[in-house]
Amino acid sequence: AYAVDVVDLAKTYRGKRNGAPVVALSQVSLQVPVGAFFGLLGPNGAGKSTLINILAGLVLRSSGEARVWGFDIDRQMRAARRAIGVVPQELNLDPFFTPREAMEVQAGLYGVPKSERRTDAILAAVGLSREADSYARSLSGGMRRRLLVAKAMVHAPPVLVLDEPTAGVDVELRRQLWSYLRELNANGTTVLLTTHYLEEAQALCDRIAIINHGHLIACDSTEALLRRL
Ligand code: ADP
Ligand code: ADP
């Protein structure tokens, strides 16, 4: 079984401005093995966010199959949602919640019993212990990103999906975030992230899929892929 299994996935957005439809994904098939650190690499507009948003249940696919942890994202939506943690690209946080409050709200949304909540441990793991009780509006971009990762891990999902997690994050914080993601992966979490930086995919991922204009153009181990470039 795969952590993420996508078969012939396609998405066409109905055009808004001039009415012309936009093909964002065409017949994409890819499998993310359990335990992998998997990178979806491609330029802006390639379709990366669309794929992530379909897995997250935010965008409806046009056709094809998508399973997370074996659960069909439509027909077994509740189970699929429990199996996945999603870190969106936008740093959208309620500015008047503290990290601790945001974590508690998220735990409530996912029905994590109070006795099983690990708010302090997760905030410590992402380096936000000191800021746990500060309002989110006072957090830097890097801190917000780490809080989004912490929120995504509240229900201890086996699969963590991140859309361009280090976009706009400065070099030092990027390294911190990288080491946290490596640690999560070493502890058994399957990680799928999108990036348009080859260096990032190379530094983190053991498998890479390259996507361009909605088509999957390569998918292999990082080592084999780099040999071919
Ligand atoms: P990315 O940074 O992943 O390339 P974009 O900047 O293309 O994302 O898109 C930002 C937001 O605008 C997304 O929520 C996306 O769904 C939406 N969007 C992108 N392109 C269009 C479009 N042609 N029409 C309507 N919405 C769009
Ligand atoms: P990436 O994440 O690789 O930058 P996206 O998945 O954001 O790519 O976008 C793929 C294509 O779909 C782009 O041409 C983008 O403009 C278009 N697109 C994305 N979201 C929307 C939307 N909500 N409506 C219309 N077109 C969209």
PDB file of N, CA and C in Angstrom, residues 125-211:
ATOM      1  N   ALA A 125       8.887  21.296  19.515  1.00  0.00           N
ATOM      2  CA  ALA A 125       9.573  20.645  18.394  1.00  0.00           C
ATOM      3  C   ALA A 125       9.777  21.611  17.222  1.00  0.00           C
ATOM      4  N   VAL A 126       8.833  22.533  17.012  1.00  0.00           N
ATOM      5  CA  VAL A 126       9.002  23.490  15.912  1.00  0.00           C
ATOM      6  C   VAL A 126       9.683  24.779  16.386  1.00  0.00           C
ATOM      7  N   GLY A 127      10.092  24.806  17.670  1.00  0.00           N
ATOM      8  CA  GLY A 127      10.826  25.974  18.162  1.00  0.00           C
ATOM      9  C   GLY A 127       9.947  27.169  18.475  1.00  0.00           C
ATOM     10  N   LEU A 128       8.730  26.911  18.960  1.00  0.00           N
ATOM     11  CA  LEU A 128       7.823  28.023  19.267  1.00  0.00           C
ATOM     12  C   LEU A 128       7.415  28.063  20.744  1.00  0.00           C
ATOM     13  N   SER A 129       8.209  27.416  21.610  1.00  0.00           N
ATOM     14  CA  SER A 129       7.830  27.402  23.027  1.00  0.00           C
ATOM     15  C   SER A 129       7.726  28.818  23.595  1.00  0.00           C
ATOM     16  N   ARG A 130       8.702  29.645  23.255  1.00  0.00           N
ATOM     17  CA  ARG A 130       8.753  30.997  23.812  1.00  0.00           C
ATOM     18  C   ARG A 130       7.585  31.855  23.336  1.00  0.00           C
ATOM     19  N   GLU A 131       7.084  31.548  22.132  1.00  0.00           N
ATOM     20  CA  GLU A 131       6.024  32.359  21.540  1.00  0.00           C
ATOM     21  C   GLU A 131       4.639  31.751  21.764  1.00  0.00           C
ATOM     22  N   ALA A 132       4.560  30.676  22.573  1.00  0.00           N
ATOM     23  CA  ALA A 132       3.307  29.922  22.687  1.00  0.00           C
ATOM     24  C   ALA A 132       2.126  30.804  23.069  1.00  0.00           C
ATOM     25  N   ASP A 133       2.386  31.862  23.848  1.00  0.00           N
ATOM     26  CA  ASP A 133       1.279  32.698  24.322  1.00  0.00           C
ATOM     27  C   ASP A 133       1.307  34.111  23.747  1.00  0.00           C
ATOM     28  N   SER A 134       2.013  34.291  22.631  1.00  0.00           N
ATOM     29  CA  SER A 134       2.003  35.596  21.944  1.00  0.00           C
ATOM     30  C   SER A 134       0.964  35.559  20.830  1.00  0.00           C
ATOM     31  N   TYR A 135       0.369  36.692  20.541  1.00  0.00           N
ATOM     32  CA  TYR A 135      -0.599  36.705  19.448  1.00  0.00           C
ATOM     33  C   TYR A 135       0.091  36.474  18.113  1.00  0.00           C
ATOM     34  N   ALA A 136      -0.595  35.736  17.232  1.00  0.00           N
ATOM     35  CA  ALA A 136      -0.006  35.361  15.952  1.00  0.00           C
ATOM     36  C   ALA A 136       0.405  36.587  15.148  1.00  0.00           C
ATOM     37  N   ARG A 137      -0.281  37.716  15.359  1.00  0.00           N
ATOM     38  CA  ARG A 137       0.068  38.901  14.547  1.00  0.00           C
ATOM     39  C   ARG A 137       1.472  39.399  14.867  1.00  0.00           C
ATOM     40  N   SER A 138       2.033  38.997  16.027  1.00  0.00           N
ATOM     41  CA  SER A 138       3.390  39.432  16.361  1.00  0.00           C
ATOM     42  C   SER A 138       4.451  38.426  15.899  1.00  0.00           C
ATOM     43  N   LEU A 139       4.049  37.337  15.252  1.00  0.00           N
ATOM     44  CA  LEU A 139       5.015  36.316  14.809  1.00  0.00           C
ATOM     45  C   LEU A 139       5.581  36.669  13.434  1.00  0.00           C
ATOM     46  N   SER A 140       6.856  36.346  13.249  1.00  0.00           N
ATOM     47  CA  SER A 140       7.477  36.555  11.938  1.00  0.00           C
ATOM     48  C   SER A 140       6.932  35.537  10.940  1.00  0.00           C
ATOM     49  N   GLY A 141       7.258  35.743   9.667  1.00  0.00           N
ATOM     50  CA  GLY A 141       6.819  34.817   8.623  1.00  0.00           C
ATOM     51  C   GLY A 141       7.300  33.401   8.879  1.00  0.00           C
ATOM     52  N   GLY A 142       8.560  33.275   9.292  1.00  0.00           N
ATOM     53  CA  GLY A 142       9.120  31.947   9.567  1.00  0.00           C
ATOM     54  C   GLY A 142       8.400  31.266  10.731  1.00  0.00           C
ATOM     55  N   MET A 143       8.073  32.069  11.760  1.00  0.00           N
ATOM     56  CA  MET A 143       7.340  31.515  12.911  1.00  0.00           C
ATOM     57  C   MET A 143       5.940  31.077  12.504  1.00  0.00           C
ATOM     58  N   ARG A 144       5.296  31.889  11.656  1.00  0.00           N
ATOM     59  CA  ARG A 144       3.948  31.515  11.202  1.00  0.00           C
ATOM     60  C   ARG A 144       3.979  30.195  10.439  1.00  0.00           C
ATOM     61  N   ARG A 145       5.003  30.075   9.584  1.00  0.00           N
ATOM     62  CA  ARG A 145       5.135  28.841   8.808  1.00  0.00           C
ATOM     63  C   ARG A 145       5.286  27.658   9.753  1.00  0.00           C
ATOM     64  N   ARG A 146       6.134  27.824  10.791  1.00  0.00           N
ATOM     65  CA  ARG A 146       6.342  26.707  11.730  1.00  0.00           C
ATOM     66  C   ARG A 146       5.065  26.411  12.524  1.00  0.00           C
ATOM     67  N   LEU A 147       4.291  27.450  12.819  1.00  0.00           N
ATOM     68  CA  LEU A 147       3.016  27.223  13.515  1.00  0.00           C
ATOM     69  C   LEU A 147       2.048  26.438  12.615  1.00  0.00           C
ATOM     70  N   LEU A 148       2.071  26.733  11.318  1.00  0.00           N
ATOM     71  CA  LEU A 148       1.208  25.980  10.397  1.00  0.00           C
ATOM     72  C   LEU A 148       1.610  24.505  10.361  1.00  0.00           C
ATOM     73  N   VAL A 149       2.928  24.253  10.418  1.00  0.00           N
ATOM     74  CA  VAL A 149       3.387  22.861  10.456  1.00  0.00           C
ATOM     75  C   VAL A 149       2.919  22.211  11.759  1.00  0.00           C
ATOM     76  N   ALA A 150       3.061  22.924  12.873  1.00  0.00           N
ATOM     77  CA  ALA A 150       2.632  22.394  14.177  1.00  0.00           C
ATOM     78  C   ALA A 150       1.135  22.069  14.157  1.00  0.00           C
ATOM     79  N   LYS A 151       0.335  22.982  13.594  1.00  0.00           N
ATOM     80  CA  LYS A 151      -1.115  22.744  13.521  1.00  0.00           C
ATOM     81  C   LYS A 151      -1.432  21.490  12.702  1.00  0.00           C
ATOM     82  N   ALA A 152      -0.684  21.320  11.613  1.00  0.00           N
ATOM     83  CA  ALA A 152      -0.952  20.172  10.736  1.00  0.00           C
ATOM     84  C   ALA A 152      -0.647  18.845  11.427  1.00  0.00           C
ATOM     85  N   MET A 153       0.210  18.884  12.482  1.00  0.00           N
ATOM     86  CA  MET A 153       0.609  17.648  13.159  1.00  0.00           C
ATOM     87  C   MET A 153      -0.233  17.338  14.394  1.00  0.00           C
ATOM     88  N   VAL A 154      -1.219  18.187  14.683  1.00  0.00           N
ATOM     89  CA  VAL A 154      -1.998  18.050  15.918  1.00  0.00           C
ATOM     90  C   VAL A 154      -2.664  16.681  16.054  1.00  0.00           C
ATOM     91  N   HIS A 155      -3.191  16.140  14.939  1.00  0.00           N
ATOM     92  CA  HIS A 155      -3.892  14.854  15.022  1.00  0.00           C
ATOM     93  C   HIS A 155      -2.967  13.698  14.653  1.00  0.00           C
ATOM     94  N   ALA A 156      -1.641  13.965  14.689  1.00  0.00           N
ATOM     95  CA  ALA A 156      -0.625  12.942  14.425  1.00  0.00           C
ATOM     96  C   ALA A 156      -0.896  12.156  13.152  1.00  0.00           C
ATOM     97  N   PRO A 157      -1.063  12.860  12.028  1.00  0.00           N
ATOM     98  CA  PRO A 157      -1.352  12.158  10.776  1.00  0.00           C
ATOM     99  C   PRO A 157      -0.131  11.385  10.294  1.00  0.00           C
ATOM    100  N   PRO A 158      -0.338  10.240   9.639  1.00  0.00           N
ATOM    101  CA  PRO A 158       0.810   9.508   9.094  1.00  0.00           C
ATOM    102  C   PRO A 158       1.408  10.183   7.862  1.00  0.00           C
ATOM    103  N   VAL A 159       0.639  11.072   7.228  1.00  0.00           N
ATOM    104  CA  VAL A 159       1.113  11.741   6.012  1.00  0.00           C
ATOM    105  C   VAL A 159       1.045  13.256   6.198  1.00  0.00           C
ATOM    106  N   LEU A 160       2.166  13.923   5.956  1.00  0.00           N
ATOM    107  CA  LEU A 160       2.213  15.380   6.036  1.00  0.00           C
ATOM    108  C   LEU A 160       2.501  15.941   4.651  1.00  0.00           C
ATOM    109  N   VAL A 161       1.641  16.860   4.220  1.00  0.00           N
ATOM    110  CA  VAL A 161       1.749  17.436   2.882  1.00  0.00           C
ATOM    111  C   VAL A 161       1.972  18.935   3.018  1.00  0.00           C
ATOM    112  N   LEU A 162       3.001  19.448   2.359  1.00  0.00           N
ATOM    113  CA  LEU A 162       3.328  20.870   2.496  1.00  0.00           C
ATOM    114  C   LEU A 162       3.467  21.517   1.122  1.00  0.00           C
ATOM    115  N   ASP A 163       2.795  22.654   0.951  1.00  0.00           N
ATOM    116  CA  ASP A 163       2.845  23.365  -0.325  1.00  0.00           C
ATOM    117  C   ASP A 163       3.858  24.502  -0.224  1.00  0.00           C
ATOM    118  N   GLU A 164       5.007  24.336  -0.866  1.00  0.00           N
ATOM    119  CA  GLU A 164       6.078  25.345  -0.869  1.00  0.00           C
ATOM    120  C   GLU A 164       6.389  25.846   0.544  1.00  0.00           C
ATOM    121  N   PRO A 165       6.793  24.929   1.436  1.00  0.00           N
ATOM    122  CA  PRO A 165       6.944  25.311   2.845  1.00  0.00           C
ATOM    123  C   PRO A 165       8.018  26.353   3.106  1.00  0.00           C
ATOM    124  N   THR A 166       8.999  26.474   2.239  1.00  0.00           N
ATOM    125  CA  THR A 166      10.076  27.421   2.543  1.00  0.00           C
ATOM    126  C   THR A 166      10.060  28.645   1.629  1.00  0.00           C
ATOM    127  N   ALA A 167       8.972  28.810   0.853  1.00  0.00           N
ATOM    128  CA  ALA A 167       8.868  30.015   0.024  1.00  0.00           C
ATOM    129  C   ALA A 167       8.868  31.238   0.940  1.00  0.00           C
ATOM    130  N   GLY A 168       9.765  32.150   0.712  1.00  0.00           N
ATOM    131  CA  GLY A 168       9.802  33.379   1.501  1.00  0.00           C
ATOM    132  C   GLY A 168      10.365  33.220   2.909  1.00  0.00           C
ATOM    133  N   VAL A 169      10.927  32.042   3.209  1.00  0.00           N
ATOM    134  CA  VAL A 169      11.534  31.827   4.531  1.00  0.00           C
ATOM    135  C   VAL A 169      13.045  32.044   4.393  1.00  0.00           C
ATOM    136  N   ASP A 170      13.634  32.834   5.301  1.00  0.00           N
ATOM    137  CA  ASP A 170      15.055  33.142   5.122  1.00  0.00           C
ATOM    138  C   ASP A 170      15.938  31.914   5.391  1.00  0.00           C
ATOM    139  N   VAL A 171      17.201  32.027   4.981  1.00  0.00           N
ATOM    140  CA  VAL A 171      18.091  30.869   4.913  1.00  0.00           C
ATOM    141  C   VAL A 171      18.196  30.110   6.232  1.00  0.00           C
ATOM    142  N   GLU A 172      18.367  30.842   7.333  1.00  0.00           N
ATOM    143  CA  GLU A 172      18.567  30.179   8.615  1.00  0.00           C
ATOM    144  C   GLU A 172      17.320  29.406   9.039  1.00  0.00           C
ATOM    145  N   LEU A 173      16.158  30.078   8.882  1.00  0.00           N
ATOM    146  CA  LEU A 173      14.911  29.430   9.271  1.00  0.00           C
ATOM    147  C   LEU A 173      14.593  28.263   8.347  1.00  0.00           C
ATOM    148  N   ARG A 174      15.005  28.392   7.079  1.00  0.00           N
ATOM    149  CA  ARG A 174      14.790  27.299   6.140  1.00  0.00           C
ATOM    150  C   ARG A 174      15.502  26.051   6.642  1.00  0.00           C
ATOM    151  N   ARG A 175      16.742  26.221   7.131  1.00  0.00           N
ATOM    152  CA  ARG A 175      17.502  25.071   7.643  1.00  0.00           C
ATOM    153  C   ARG A 175      16.811  24.466   8.861  1.00  0.00           C
ATOM    154  N   GLN A 176      16.275  25.340   9.732  1.00  0.00           N
ATOM    155  CA  GLN A 176      15.548  24.860  10.921  1.00  0.00           C
ATOM    156  C   GLN A 176      14.335  24.025  10.507  1.00  0.00           C
ATOM    157  N   LEU A 177      13.595  24.561   9.550  1.00  0.00           N
ATOM    158  CA  LEU A 177      12.407  23.873   9.073  1.00  0.00           C
ATOM    159  C   LEU A 177      12.799  22.544   8.426  1.00  0.00           C
ATOM    160  N   TRP A 178      13.854  22.565   7.641  1.00  0.00           N
ATOM    161  CA  TRP A 178      14.345  21.338   7.018  1.00  0.00           C
ATOM    162  C   TRP A 178      14.649  20.292   8.078  1.00  0.00           C
ATOM    163  N   SER A 179      15.350  20.687   9.141  1.00  0.00           N
ATOM    164  CA  SER A 179      15.747  19.664  10.117  1.00  0.00           C
ATOM    165  C   SER A 179      14.526  19.134  10.858  1.00  0.00           C
ATOM    166  N   TYR A 180      13.527  20.004  11.073  1.00  0.00           N
ATOM    167  CA  TYR A 180      12.311  19.512  11.711  1.00  0.00           C
ATOM    168  C   TYR A 180      11.585  18.506  10.812  1.00  0.00           C
ATOM    169  N   LEU A 181      11.520  18.807   9.522  1.00  0.00           N
ATOM    170  CA  LEU A 181      10.844  17.890   8.590  1.00  0.00           C
ATOM    171  C   LEU A 181      11.594  16.558   8.502  1.00  0.00           C
ATOM    172  N   ARG A 182      12.938  16.635   8.493  1.00  0.00           N
ATOM    173  CA  ARG A 182      13.738  15.399   8.475  1.00  0.00           C
ATOM    174  C   ARG A 182      13.470  14.555   9.706  1.00  0.00           C
ATOM    175  N   GLU A 183      13.340  15.242  10.855  1.00  0.00           N
ATOM    176  CA  GLU A 183      13.089  14.535  12.109  1.00  0.00           C
ATOM    177  C   GLU A 183      11.718  13.851  12.079  1.00  0.00           C
ATOM    178  N   LEU A 184      10.708  14.582  11.599  1.00  0.00           N
ATOM    179  CA  LEU A 184       9.377  13.984  11.484  1.00  0.00           C
ATOM    180  C   LEU A 184       9.432  12.739  10.603  1.00  0.00           C
ATOM    181  N   ASN A 185      10.137  12.869   9.479  1.00  0.00           N
ATOM    182  CA  ASN A 185      10.234  11.754   8.539  1.00  0.00           C
ATOM    183  C   ASN A 185      10.993  10.585   9.168  1.00  0.00           C
ATOM    184  N   ALA A 186      12.066  10.892   9.891  1.00  0.00           N
ATOM    185  CA  ALA A 186      12.845   9.833  10.542  1.00  0.00           C
ATOM    186  C   ALA A 186      11.999   9.099  11.580  1.00  0.00           C
ATOM    187  N   ASN A 187      11.021   9.816  12.149  1.00  0.00           N
ATOM    188  CA  ASN A 187      10.144   9.192  13.136  1.00  0.00           C
ATOM    189  C   ASN A 187       8.930   8.525  12.513  1.00  0.00           C
ATOM    190  N   GLY A 188       8.913   8.431  11.177  1.00  0.00           N
ATOM    191  CA  GLY A 188       7.886   7.615  10.532  1.00  0.00           C
ATOM    192  C   GLY A 188       6.838   8.359   9.724  1.00  0.00           C
ATOM    193  N   THR A 189       6.827   9.695   9.784  1.00  0.00           N
ATOM    194  CA  THR A 189       5.830  10.436   9.006  1.00  0.00           C
ATOM    195  C   THR A 189       6.242  10.462   7.537  1.00  0.00           C
ATOM    196  N   THR A 190       5.324  10.102   6.663  1.00  0.00           N
ATOM    197  CA  THR A 190       5.562  10.244   5.225  1.00  0.00           C
ATOM    198  C   THR A 190       5.391  11.717   4.878  1.00  0.00           C
ATOM    199  N   VAL A 191       6.366  12.285   4.169  1.00  0.00           N
ATOM    200  CA  VAL A 191       6.304  13.714   3.851  1.00  0.00           C
ATOM    201  C   VAL A 191       6.221  13.897   2.332  1.00  0.00           C
ATOM    202  N   LEU A 192       5.274  14.726   1.915  1.00  0.00           N
ATOM    203  CA  LEU A 192       5.154  15.106   0.502  1.00  0.00           C
ATOM    204  C   LEU A 192       5.182  16.621   0.459  1.00  0.00           C
ATOM    205  N   LEU A 193       6.168  17.188  -0.237  1.00  0.00           N
ATOM    206  CA  LEU A 193       6.191  18.644  -0.334  1.00  0.00           C
ATOM    207  C   LEU A 193       6.366  19.099  -1.772  1.00  0.00           C
ATOM    208  N   THR A 194       5.896  20.308  -2.042  1.00  0.00           N
ATOM    209  CA  THR A 194       6.121  20.899  -3.362  1.00  0.00           C
ATOM    210  C   THR A 194       7.211  21.948  -3.229  1.00  0.00           C
ATOM    211  N   THR A 195       7.948  22.115  -4.290  1.00  0.00           N
ATOM    212  CA  THR A 195       8.980  23.141  -4.291  1.00  0.00           C
ATOM    213  C   THR A 195       9.304  23.495  -5.733  1.00  0.00           C
ATOM    214  N   HIS A 196       9.784  24.715  -5.945  1.00  0.00           N
ATOM    215  CA  HIS A 196      10.331  24.981  -7.274  1.00  0.00           C
ATOM    216  C   HIS A 196      11.854  25.106  -7.215  1.00  0.00           C
ATOM    217  N   TYR A 197      12.441  24.741  -6.046  1.00  0.00           N
ATOM    218  CA  TYR A 197      13.899  24.730  -5.911  1.00  0.00           C
ATOM    219  C   TYR A 197      14.441  23.313  -6.033  1.00  0.00           C
ATOM    220  N   LEU A 198      15.243  23.072  -7.056  1.00  0.00           N
ATOM    221  CA  LEU A 198      15.876  21.756  -7.186  1.00  0.00           C
ATOM    222  C   LEU A 198      16.744  21.453  -5.965  1.00  0.00           C
ATOM    223  N   GLU A 199      17.449  22.502  -5.467  1.00  0.00           N
ATOM    224  CA  GLU A 199      18.353  22.268  -4.318  1.00  0.00           C
ATOM    225  C   GLU A 199      17.573  21.781  -3.105  1.00  0.00           C
ATOM    226  N   GLU A 200      16.363  22.328  -2.933  1.00  0.00           N
ATOM    227  CA  GLU A 200      15.567  21.912  -1.784  1.00  0.00           C
ATOM    228  C   GLU A 200      15.145  20.449  -1.926  1.00  0.00           C
ATOM    229  N   ALA A 201      14.665  20.091  -3.116  1.00  0.00           N
ATOM    230  CA  ALA A 201      14.249  18.710  -3.353  1.00  0.00           C
ATOM    231  C   ALA A 201      15.444  17.770  -3.154  1.00  0.00           C
ATOM    232  N   GLN A 202      16.586  18.210  -3.666  1.00  0.00           N
ATOM    233  CA  GLN A 202      17.801  17.399  -3.580  1.00  0.00           C
ATOM    234  C   GLN A 202      18.246  17.216  -2.124  1.00  0.00           C
ATOM    235  N   ALA A 203      18.139  18.282  -1.345  1.00  0.00           N
ATOM    236  CA  ALA A 203      18.616  18.243   0.044  1.00  0.00           C
ATOM    237  C   ALA A 203      17.723  17.379   0.930  1.00  0.00           C
ATOM    238  N   LEU A 204      16.423  17.321   0.605  1.00  0.00           N
ATOM    239  CA  LEU A 204      15.490  16.689   1.526  1.00  0.00           C
ATOM    240  C   LEU A 204      14.949  15.345   1.053  1.00  0.00           C
ATOM    241  N   CYS A 205      14.689  15.242  -0.238  1.00  0.00           N
ATOM    242  CA  CYS A 205      13.788  14.184  -0.697  1.00  0.00           C
ATOM    243  C   CYS A 205      14.529  12.935  -1.139  1.00  0.00           C
ATOM    244  N   ASP A 206      13.933  11.780  -0.870  1.00  0.00           N
ATOM    245  CA  ASP A 206      14.521  10.545  -1.406  1.00  0.00           C
ATOM    246  C   ASP A 206      13.889  10.163  -2.740  1.00  0.00           C
ATOM    247  N   ARG A 207      12.709  10.721  -3.023  1.00  0.00           N
ATOM    248  CA  ARG A 207      12.097  10.547  -4.352  1.00  0.00           C
ATOM    249  C   ARG A 207      11.594  11.894  -4.853  1.00  0.00           C
ATOM    250  N   ILE A 208      11.669  12.081  -6.156  1.00  0.00           N
ATOM    251  CA  ILE A 208      11.241  13.350  -6.747  1.00  0.00           C
ATOM    252  C   ILE A 208      10.367  13.067  -7.971  1.00  0.00           C
ATOM    253  N   ALA A 209       9.254  13.793  -8.048  1.00  0.00           N
ATOM    254  CA  ALA A 209       8.447  13.791  -9.268  1.00  0.00           C
ATOM    255  C   ALA A 209       8.540  15.185  -9.862  1.00  0.00           C
ATOM    256  N   ILE A 210       8.767  15.257 -11.163  1.00  0.00           N
ATOM    257  CA  ILE A 210       8.834  16.559 -11.827  1.00  0.00           C
ATOM    258  C   ILE A 210       7.548  16.761 -12.623  1.00  0.00           C
ATOM    259  N   ILE A 211       6.948  17.916 -12.414  1.00  0.00           N
ATOM    260  CA  ILE A 211       5.679  18.217 -13.063  1.00  0.00           C
ATOM    261  C   ILE A 211       5.829  19.534 -13.815  1.00  0.00           C
TER     262      ILE A 211
END
